[in-house]
mmCIF file of C-alpha atoms and ligand atoms in Angstrom:
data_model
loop_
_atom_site.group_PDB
_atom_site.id
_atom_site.type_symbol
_atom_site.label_atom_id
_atom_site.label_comp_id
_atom_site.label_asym_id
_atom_site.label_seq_id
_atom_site.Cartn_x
_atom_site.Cartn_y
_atom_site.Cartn_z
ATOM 1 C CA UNK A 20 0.000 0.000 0.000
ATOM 2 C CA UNK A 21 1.250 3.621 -1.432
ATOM 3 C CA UNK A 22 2.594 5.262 2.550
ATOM 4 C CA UNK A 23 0.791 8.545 3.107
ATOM 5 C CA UNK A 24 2.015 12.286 2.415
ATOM 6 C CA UNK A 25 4.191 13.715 5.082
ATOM 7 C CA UNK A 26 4.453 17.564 5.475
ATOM 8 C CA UNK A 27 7.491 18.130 7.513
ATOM 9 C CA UNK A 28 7.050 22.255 8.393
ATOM 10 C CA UNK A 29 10.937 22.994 9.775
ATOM 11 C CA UNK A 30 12.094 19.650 7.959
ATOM 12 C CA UNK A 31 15.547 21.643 7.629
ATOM 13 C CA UNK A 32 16.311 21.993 11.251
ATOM 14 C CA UNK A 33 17.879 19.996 13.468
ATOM 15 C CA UNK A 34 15.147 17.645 14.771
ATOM 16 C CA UNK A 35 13.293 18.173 11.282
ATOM 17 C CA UNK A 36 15.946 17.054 9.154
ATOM 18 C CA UNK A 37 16.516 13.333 10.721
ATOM 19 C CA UNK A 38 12.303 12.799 10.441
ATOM 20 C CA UNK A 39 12.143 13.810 6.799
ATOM 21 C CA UNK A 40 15.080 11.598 6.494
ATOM 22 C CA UNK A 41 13.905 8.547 7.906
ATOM 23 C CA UNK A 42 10.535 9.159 6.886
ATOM 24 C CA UNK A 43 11.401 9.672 3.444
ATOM 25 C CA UNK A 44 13.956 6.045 3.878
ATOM 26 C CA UNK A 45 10.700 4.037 5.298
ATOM 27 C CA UNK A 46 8.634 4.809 1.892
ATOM 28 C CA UNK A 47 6.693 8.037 2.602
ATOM 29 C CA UNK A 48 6.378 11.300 -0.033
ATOM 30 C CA UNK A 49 8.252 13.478 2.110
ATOM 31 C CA UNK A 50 7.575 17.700 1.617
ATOM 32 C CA UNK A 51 9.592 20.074 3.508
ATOM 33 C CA UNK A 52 7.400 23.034 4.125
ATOM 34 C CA UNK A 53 10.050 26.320 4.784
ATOM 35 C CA UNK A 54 9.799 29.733 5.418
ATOM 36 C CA UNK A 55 12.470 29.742 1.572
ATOM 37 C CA UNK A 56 11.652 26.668 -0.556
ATOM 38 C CA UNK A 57 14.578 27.479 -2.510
ATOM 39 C CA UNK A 58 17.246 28.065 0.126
ATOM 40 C CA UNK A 59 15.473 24.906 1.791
ATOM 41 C CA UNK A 60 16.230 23.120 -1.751
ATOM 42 C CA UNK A 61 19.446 24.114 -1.360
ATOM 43 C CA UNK A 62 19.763 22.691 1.846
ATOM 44 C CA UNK A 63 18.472 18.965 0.886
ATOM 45 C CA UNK A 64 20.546 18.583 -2.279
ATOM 46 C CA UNK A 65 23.588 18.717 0.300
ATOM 47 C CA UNK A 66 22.245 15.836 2.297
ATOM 48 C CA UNK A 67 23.747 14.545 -0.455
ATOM 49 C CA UNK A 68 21.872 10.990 -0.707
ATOM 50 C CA UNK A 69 19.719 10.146 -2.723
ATOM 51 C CA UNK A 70 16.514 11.371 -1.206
ATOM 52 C CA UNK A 71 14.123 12.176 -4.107
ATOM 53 C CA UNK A 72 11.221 11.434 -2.214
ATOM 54 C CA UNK A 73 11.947 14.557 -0.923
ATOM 55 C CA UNK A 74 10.262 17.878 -2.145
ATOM 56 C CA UNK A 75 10.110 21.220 -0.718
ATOM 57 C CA UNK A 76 7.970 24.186 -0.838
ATOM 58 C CA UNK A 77 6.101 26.741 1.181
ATOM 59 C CA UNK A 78 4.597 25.984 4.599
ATOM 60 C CA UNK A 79 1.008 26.412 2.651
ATOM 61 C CA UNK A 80 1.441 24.193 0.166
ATOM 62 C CA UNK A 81 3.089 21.745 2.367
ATOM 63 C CA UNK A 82 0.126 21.453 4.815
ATOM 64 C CA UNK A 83 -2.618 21.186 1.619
ATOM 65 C CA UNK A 84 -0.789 18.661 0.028
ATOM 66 C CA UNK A 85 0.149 16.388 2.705
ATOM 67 C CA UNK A 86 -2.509 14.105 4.696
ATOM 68 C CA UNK A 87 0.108 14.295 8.318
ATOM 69 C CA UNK A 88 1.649 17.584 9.427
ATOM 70 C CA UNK A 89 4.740 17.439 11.440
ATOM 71 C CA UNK A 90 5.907 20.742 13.233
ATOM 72 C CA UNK A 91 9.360 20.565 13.364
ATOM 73 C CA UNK A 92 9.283 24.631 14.438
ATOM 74 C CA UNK A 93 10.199 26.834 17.451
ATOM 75 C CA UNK A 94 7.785 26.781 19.395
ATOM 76 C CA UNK A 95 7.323 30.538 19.448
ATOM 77 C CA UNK A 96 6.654 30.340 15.798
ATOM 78 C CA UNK A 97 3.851 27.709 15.961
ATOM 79 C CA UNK A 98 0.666 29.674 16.488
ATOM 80 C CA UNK A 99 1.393 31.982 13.952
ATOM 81 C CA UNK A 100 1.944 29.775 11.417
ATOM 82 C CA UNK A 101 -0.883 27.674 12.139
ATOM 83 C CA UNK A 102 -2.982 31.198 11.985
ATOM 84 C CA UNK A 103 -1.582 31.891 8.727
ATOM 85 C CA UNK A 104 -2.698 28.657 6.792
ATOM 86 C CA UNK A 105 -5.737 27.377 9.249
ATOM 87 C CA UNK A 106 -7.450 27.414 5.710
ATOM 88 C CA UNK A 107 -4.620 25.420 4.016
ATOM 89 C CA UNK A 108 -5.588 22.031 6.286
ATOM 90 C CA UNK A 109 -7.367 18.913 3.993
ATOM 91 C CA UNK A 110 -10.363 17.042 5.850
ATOM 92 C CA UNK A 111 -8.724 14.149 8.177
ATOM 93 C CA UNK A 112 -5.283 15.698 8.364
ATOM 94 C CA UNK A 113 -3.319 15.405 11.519
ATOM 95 C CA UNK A 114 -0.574 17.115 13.181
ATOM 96 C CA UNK A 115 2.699 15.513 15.045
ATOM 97 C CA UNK A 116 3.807 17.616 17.173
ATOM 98 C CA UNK A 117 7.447 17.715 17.417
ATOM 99 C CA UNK A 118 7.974 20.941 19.493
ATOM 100 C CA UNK A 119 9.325 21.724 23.428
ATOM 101 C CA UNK A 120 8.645 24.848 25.098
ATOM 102 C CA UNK A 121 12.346 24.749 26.309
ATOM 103 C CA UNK A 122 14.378 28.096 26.945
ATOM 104 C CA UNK A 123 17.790 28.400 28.463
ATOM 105 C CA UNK A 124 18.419 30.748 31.540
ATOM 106 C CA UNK A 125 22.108 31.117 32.316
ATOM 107 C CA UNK A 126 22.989 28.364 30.370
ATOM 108 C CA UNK A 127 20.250 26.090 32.363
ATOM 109 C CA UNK A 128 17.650 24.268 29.877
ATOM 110 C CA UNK A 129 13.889 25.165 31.557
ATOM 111 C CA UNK A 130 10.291 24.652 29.943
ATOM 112 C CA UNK A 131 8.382 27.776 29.630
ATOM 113 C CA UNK A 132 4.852 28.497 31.231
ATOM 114 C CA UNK A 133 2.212 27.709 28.351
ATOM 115 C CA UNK A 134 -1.195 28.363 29.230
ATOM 116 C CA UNK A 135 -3.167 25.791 27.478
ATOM 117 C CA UNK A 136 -0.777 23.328 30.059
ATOM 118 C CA UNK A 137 1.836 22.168 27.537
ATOM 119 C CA UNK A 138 3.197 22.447 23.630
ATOM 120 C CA UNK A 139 1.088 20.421 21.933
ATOM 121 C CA UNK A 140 -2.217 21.584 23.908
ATOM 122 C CA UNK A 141 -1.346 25.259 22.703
ATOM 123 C CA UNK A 142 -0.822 23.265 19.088
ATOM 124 C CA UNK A 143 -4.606 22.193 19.639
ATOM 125 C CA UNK A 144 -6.084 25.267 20.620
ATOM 126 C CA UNK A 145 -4.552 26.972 17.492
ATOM 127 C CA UNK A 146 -5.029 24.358 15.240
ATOM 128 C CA UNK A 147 -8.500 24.158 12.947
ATOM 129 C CA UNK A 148 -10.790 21.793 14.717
ATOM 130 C CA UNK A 149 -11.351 19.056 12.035
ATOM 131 C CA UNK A 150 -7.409 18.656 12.189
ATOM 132 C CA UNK A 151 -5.984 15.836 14.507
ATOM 133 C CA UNK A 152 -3.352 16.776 16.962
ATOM 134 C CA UNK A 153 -0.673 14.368 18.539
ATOM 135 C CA UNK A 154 2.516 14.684 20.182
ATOM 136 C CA UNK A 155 5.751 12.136 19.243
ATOM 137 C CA UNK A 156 9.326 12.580 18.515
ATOM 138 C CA UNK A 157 9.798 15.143 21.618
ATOM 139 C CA UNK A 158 12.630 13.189 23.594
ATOM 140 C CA UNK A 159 14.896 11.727 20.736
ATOM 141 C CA UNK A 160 17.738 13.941 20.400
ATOM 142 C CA UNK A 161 18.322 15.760 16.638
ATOM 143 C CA UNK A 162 21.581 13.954 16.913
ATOM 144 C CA UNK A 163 20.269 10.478 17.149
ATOM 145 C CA UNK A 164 17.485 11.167 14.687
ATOM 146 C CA UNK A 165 20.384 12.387 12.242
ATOM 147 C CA UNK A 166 22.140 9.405 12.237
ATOM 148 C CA UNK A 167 20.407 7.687 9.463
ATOM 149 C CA UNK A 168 22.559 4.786 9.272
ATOM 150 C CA UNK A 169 21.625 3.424 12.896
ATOM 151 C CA UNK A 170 18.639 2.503 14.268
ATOM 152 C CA UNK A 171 17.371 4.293 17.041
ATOM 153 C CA UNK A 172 17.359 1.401 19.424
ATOM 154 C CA UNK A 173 14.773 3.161 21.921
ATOM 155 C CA UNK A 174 10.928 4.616 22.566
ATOM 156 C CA UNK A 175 8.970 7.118 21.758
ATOM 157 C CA UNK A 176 6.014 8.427 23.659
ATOM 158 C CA UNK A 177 2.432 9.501 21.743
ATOM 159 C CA UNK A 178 -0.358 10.999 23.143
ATOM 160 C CA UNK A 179 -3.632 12.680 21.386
ATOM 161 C CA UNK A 180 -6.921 14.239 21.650
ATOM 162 C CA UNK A 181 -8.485 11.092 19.586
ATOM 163 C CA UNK A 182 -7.606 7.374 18.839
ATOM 164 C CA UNK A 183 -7.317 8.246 15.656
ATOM 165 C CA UNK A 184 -4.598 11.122 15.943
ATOM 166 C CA UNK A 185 -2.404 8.683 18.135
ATOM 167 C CA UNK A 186 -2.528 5.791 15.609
ATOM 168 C CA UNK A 187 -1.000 8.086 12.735
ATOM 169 C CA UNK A 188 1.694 9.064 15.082
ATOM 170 C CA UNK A 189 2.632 5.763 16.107
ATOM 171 C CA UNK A 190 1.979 4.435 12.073
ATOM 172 C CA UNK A 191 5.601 7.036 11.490
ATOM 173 C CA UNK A 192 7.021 5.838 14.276
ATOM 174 C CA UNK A 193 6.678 2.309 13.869
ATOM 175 C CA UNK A 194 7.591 3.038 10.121
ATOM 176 C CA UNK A 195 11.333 4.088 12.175
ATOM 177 C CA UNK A 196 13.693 1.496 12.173
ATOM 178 C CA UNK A 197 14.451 0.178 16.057
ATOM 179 C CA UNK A 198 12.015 2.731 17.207
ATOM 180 C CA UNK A 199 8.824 1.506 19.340
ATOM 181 C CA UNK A 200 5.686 4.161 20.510
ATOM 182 C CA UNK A 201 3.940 4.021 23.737
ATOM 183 C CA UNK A 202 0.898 5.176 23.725
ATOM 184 C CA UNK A 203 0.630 7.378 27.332
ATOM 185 C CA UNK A 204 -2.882 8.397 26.128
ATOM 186 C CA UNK A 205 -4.591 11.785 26.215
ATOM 187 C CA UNK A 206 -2.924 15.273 25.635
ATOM 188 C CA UNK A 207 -3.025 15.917 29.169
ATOM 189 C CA UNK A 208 -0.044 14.191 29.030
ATOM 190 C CA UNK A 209 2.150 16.046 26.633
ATOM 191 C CA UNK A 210 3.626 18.252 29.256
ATOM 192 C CA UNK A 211 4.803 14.796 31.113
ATOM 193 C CA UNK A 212 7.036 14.072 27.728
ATOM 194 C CA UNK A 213 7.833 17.640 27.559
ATOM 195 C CA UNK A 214 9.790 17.294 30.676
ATOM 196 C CA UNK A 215 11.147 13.667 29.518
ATOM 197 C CA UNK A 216 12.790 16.082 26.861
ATOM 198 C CA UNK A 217 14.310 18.242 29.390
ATOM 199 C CA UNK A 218 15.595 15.671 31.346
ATOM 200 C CA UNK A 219 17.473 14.284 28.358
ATOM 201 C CA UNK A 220 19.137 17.500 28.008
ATOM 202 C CA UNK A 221 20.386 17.316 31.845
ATOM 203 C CA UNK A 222 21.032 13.880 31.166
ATOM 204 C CA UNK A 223 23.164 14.472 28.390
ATOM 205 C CA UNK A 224 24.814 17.606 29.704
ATOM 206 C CA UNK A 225 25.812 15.683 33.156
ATOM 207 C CA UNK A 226 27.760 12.652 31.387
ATOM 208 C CA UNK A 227 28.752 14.851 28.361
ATOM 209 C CA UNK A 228 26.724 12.439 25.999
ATOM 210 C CA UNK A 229 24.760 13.774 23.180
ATOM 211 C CA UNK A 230 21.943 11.105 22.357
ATOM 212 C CA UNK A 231 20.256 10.248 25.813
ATOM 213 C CA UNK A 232 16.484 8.722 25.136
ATOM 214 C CA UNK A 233 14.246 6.351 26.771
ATOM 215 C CA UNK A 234 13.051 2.691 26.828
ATOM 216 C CA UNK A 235 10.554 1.451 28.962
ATOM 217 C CA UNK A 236 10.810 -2.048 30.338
ATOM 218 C CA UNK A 237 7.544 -4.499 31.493
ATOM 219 C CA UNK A 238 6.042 -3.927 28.138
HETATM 220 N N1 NAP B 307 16.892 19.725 18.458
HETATM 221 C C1 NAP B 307 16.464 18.715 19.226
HETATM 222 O O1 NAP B 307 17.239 17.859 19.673
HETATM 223 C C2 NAP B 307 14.977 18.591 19.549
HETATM 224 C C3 NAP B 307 14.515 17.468 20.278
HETATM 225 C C4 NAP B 307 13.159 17.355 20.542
HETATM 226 C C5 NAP B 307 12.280 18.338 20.131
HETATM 227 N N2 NAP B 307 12.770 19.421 19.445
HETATM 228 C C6 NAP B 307 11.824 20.457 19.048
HETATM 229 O O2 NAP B 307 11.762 20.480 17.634
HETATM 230 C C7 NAP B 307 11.500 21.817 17.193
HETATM 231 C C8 NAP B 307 12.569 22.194 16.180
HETATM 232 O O3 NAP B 307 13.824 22.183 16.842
HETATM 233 P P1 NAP B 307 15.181 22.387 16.000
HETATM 234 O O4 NAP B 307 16.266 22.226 16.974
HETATM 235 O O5 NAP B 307 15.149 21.554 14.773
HETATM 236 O O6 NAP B 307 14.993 23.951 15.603
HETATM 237 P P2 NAP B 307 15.753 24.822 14.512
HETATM 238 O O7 NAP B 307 16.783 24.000 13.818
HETATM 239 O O8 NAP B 307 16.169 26.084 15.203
HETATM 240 O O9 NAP B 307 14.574 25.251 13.519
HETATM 241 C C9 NAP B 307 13.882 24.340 12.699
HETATM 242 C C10 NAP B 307 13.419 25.035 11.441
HETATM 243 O O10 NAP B 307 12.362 25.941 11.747
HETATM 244 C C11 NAP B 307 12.403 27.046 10.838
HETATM 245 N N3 NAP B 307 12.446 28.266 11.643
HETATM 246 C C12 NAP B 307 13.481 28.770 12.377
HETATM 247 N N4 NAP B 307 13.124 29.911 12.998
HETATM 248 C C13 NAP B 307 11.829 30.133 12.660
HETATM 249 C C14 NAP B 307 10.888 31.155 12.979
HETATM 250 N N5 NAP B 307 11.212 32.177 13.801
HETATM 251 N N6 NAP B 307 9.643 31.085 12.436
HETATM 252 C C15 NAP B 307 9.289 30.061 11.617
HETATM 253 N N7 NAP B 307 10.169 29.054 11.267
HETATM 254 C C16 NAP B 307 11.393 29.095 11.799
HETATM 255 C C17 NAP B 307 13.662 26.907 10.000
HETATM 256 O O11 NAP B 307 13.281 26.376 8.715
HETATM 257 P P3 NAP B 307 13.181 27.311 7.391
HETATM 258 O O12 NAP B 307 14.260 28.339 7.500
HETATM 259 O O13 NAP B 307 13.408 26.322 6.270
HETATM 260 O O14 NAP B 307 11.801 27.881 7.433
HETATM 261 C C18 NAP B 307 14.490 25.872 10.758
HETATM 262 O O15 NAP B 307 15.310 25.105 9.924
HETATM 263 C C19 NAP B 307 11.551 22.716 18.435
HETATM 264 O O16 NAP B 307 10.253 23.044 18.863
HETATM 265 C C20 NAP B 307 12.264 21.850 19.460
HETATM 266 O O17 NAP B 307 11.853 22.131 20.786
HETATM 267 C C21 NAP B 307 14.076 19.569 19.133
#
């Protein structure tokens, strides 16, 4: 069966880059929505590999195009750009949220105060309400993710506001080689992973590692 059409809005970041990558390697039409198209073109043909499942274009045209929506943004940019192209969204489209609220204070990594509780809560209340919202891919590092050529060897964590949303998140993640999604449930529980995030980055800062993630064991 033909895989779906991934947006991937901030696919040439750091955390956005490894999904498109290994999206695009497990079978799916990959479109990098960007701010440029053509500096973000630029930016893919020196990935180098042969990745011509991979397109890019405007954030707009991304989201219209593409049946699952990944924001791979800042997180100060998300609202706004879901403002600008609420009209953009197909019927039955859903959202991955990728994005952490984190800041650094004096060099310490902290999650900002979001008033709808947590990231991907504020990504529902901006969204357009036929749109699906879930959250996955907050606590594996860009690093890890980057590193095509080895599988990711732990889990990631979904929630969503509907069966439905949570099933297309773990469909990409299962579609990740040596990665395996646990369903935690609702999005009441994105701010939980949101802090699994920011305890990687302690984690990793403490024993000057760069790729700390999470498995869970009695599964
Ligand atoms: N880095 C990690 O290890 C990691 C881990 C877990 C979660 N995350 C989350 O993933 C998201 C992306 O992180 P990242 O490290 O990949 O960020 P990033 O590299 O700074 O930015 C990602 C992309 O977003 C676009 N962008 C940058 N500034 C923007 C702005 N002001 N408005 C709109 N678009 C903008 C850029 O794409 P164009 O120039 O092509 O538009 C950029 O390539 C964040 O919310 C982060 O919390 C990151």
């Amino acid at each position: 069966m033909a895989r779906r059409t991934i947006a991937v809005l901030g696919g040439t970041g750091r955390q956005g880059r490894g999904l498109a990558l290994r999206l695009a390697n497990a079978g799916y039409r990959t479109v990098i929505g960007s701010r440029d198209p053509d500096r973000a073109a630029a930016t893919v043909r020196e990935w180098g590999a042969n990745y011509d499942r991979i397109t890019t274009t405007s954030h707009g045209d991304a989201i219209a195009t593409s049946e699952i929506i990944i924001l791979a943004l800042p997180f100060d940019s998300v609202a706004s750009t879901l403002a600008q192209h609420a009209a953009r969204f197909a019927p039955a489209s859903c959202i991955v949220d990728v994005t952490v609220p984190v800041v650094f204070v004096s060099g310490n990594a902290a999650l900002t105060d979001v008033p709808e509780g947590s990231a991907t809560e504020h990504v529902r209340a901006h969204a357009p309400s036929h749109v699906g919202v879930a959250a996955a891919f907050k606590t594996i590092p860009a690093h890890a993710l980057d590193d095509v050529a080895h599988p990711l060897d732990c889990d990631e964590f979904v929630c969503g506001d509907s069966p439905q949303s949570r099933a297309t998140a773990i469909e990409l993640i299962d579609a990740i080689a040596g990665l395996r999604a646990i369903d935690v449930g609702p999005l009441s529980r994105a701010r939980s992973i949101e802090h699994l995030t920011l305890l990687a980055i302690g984690i990793n800062r403490r024993h000057k590692i760069r790729d700390a993630r999470f498995r869970i064991v009695g599964m």
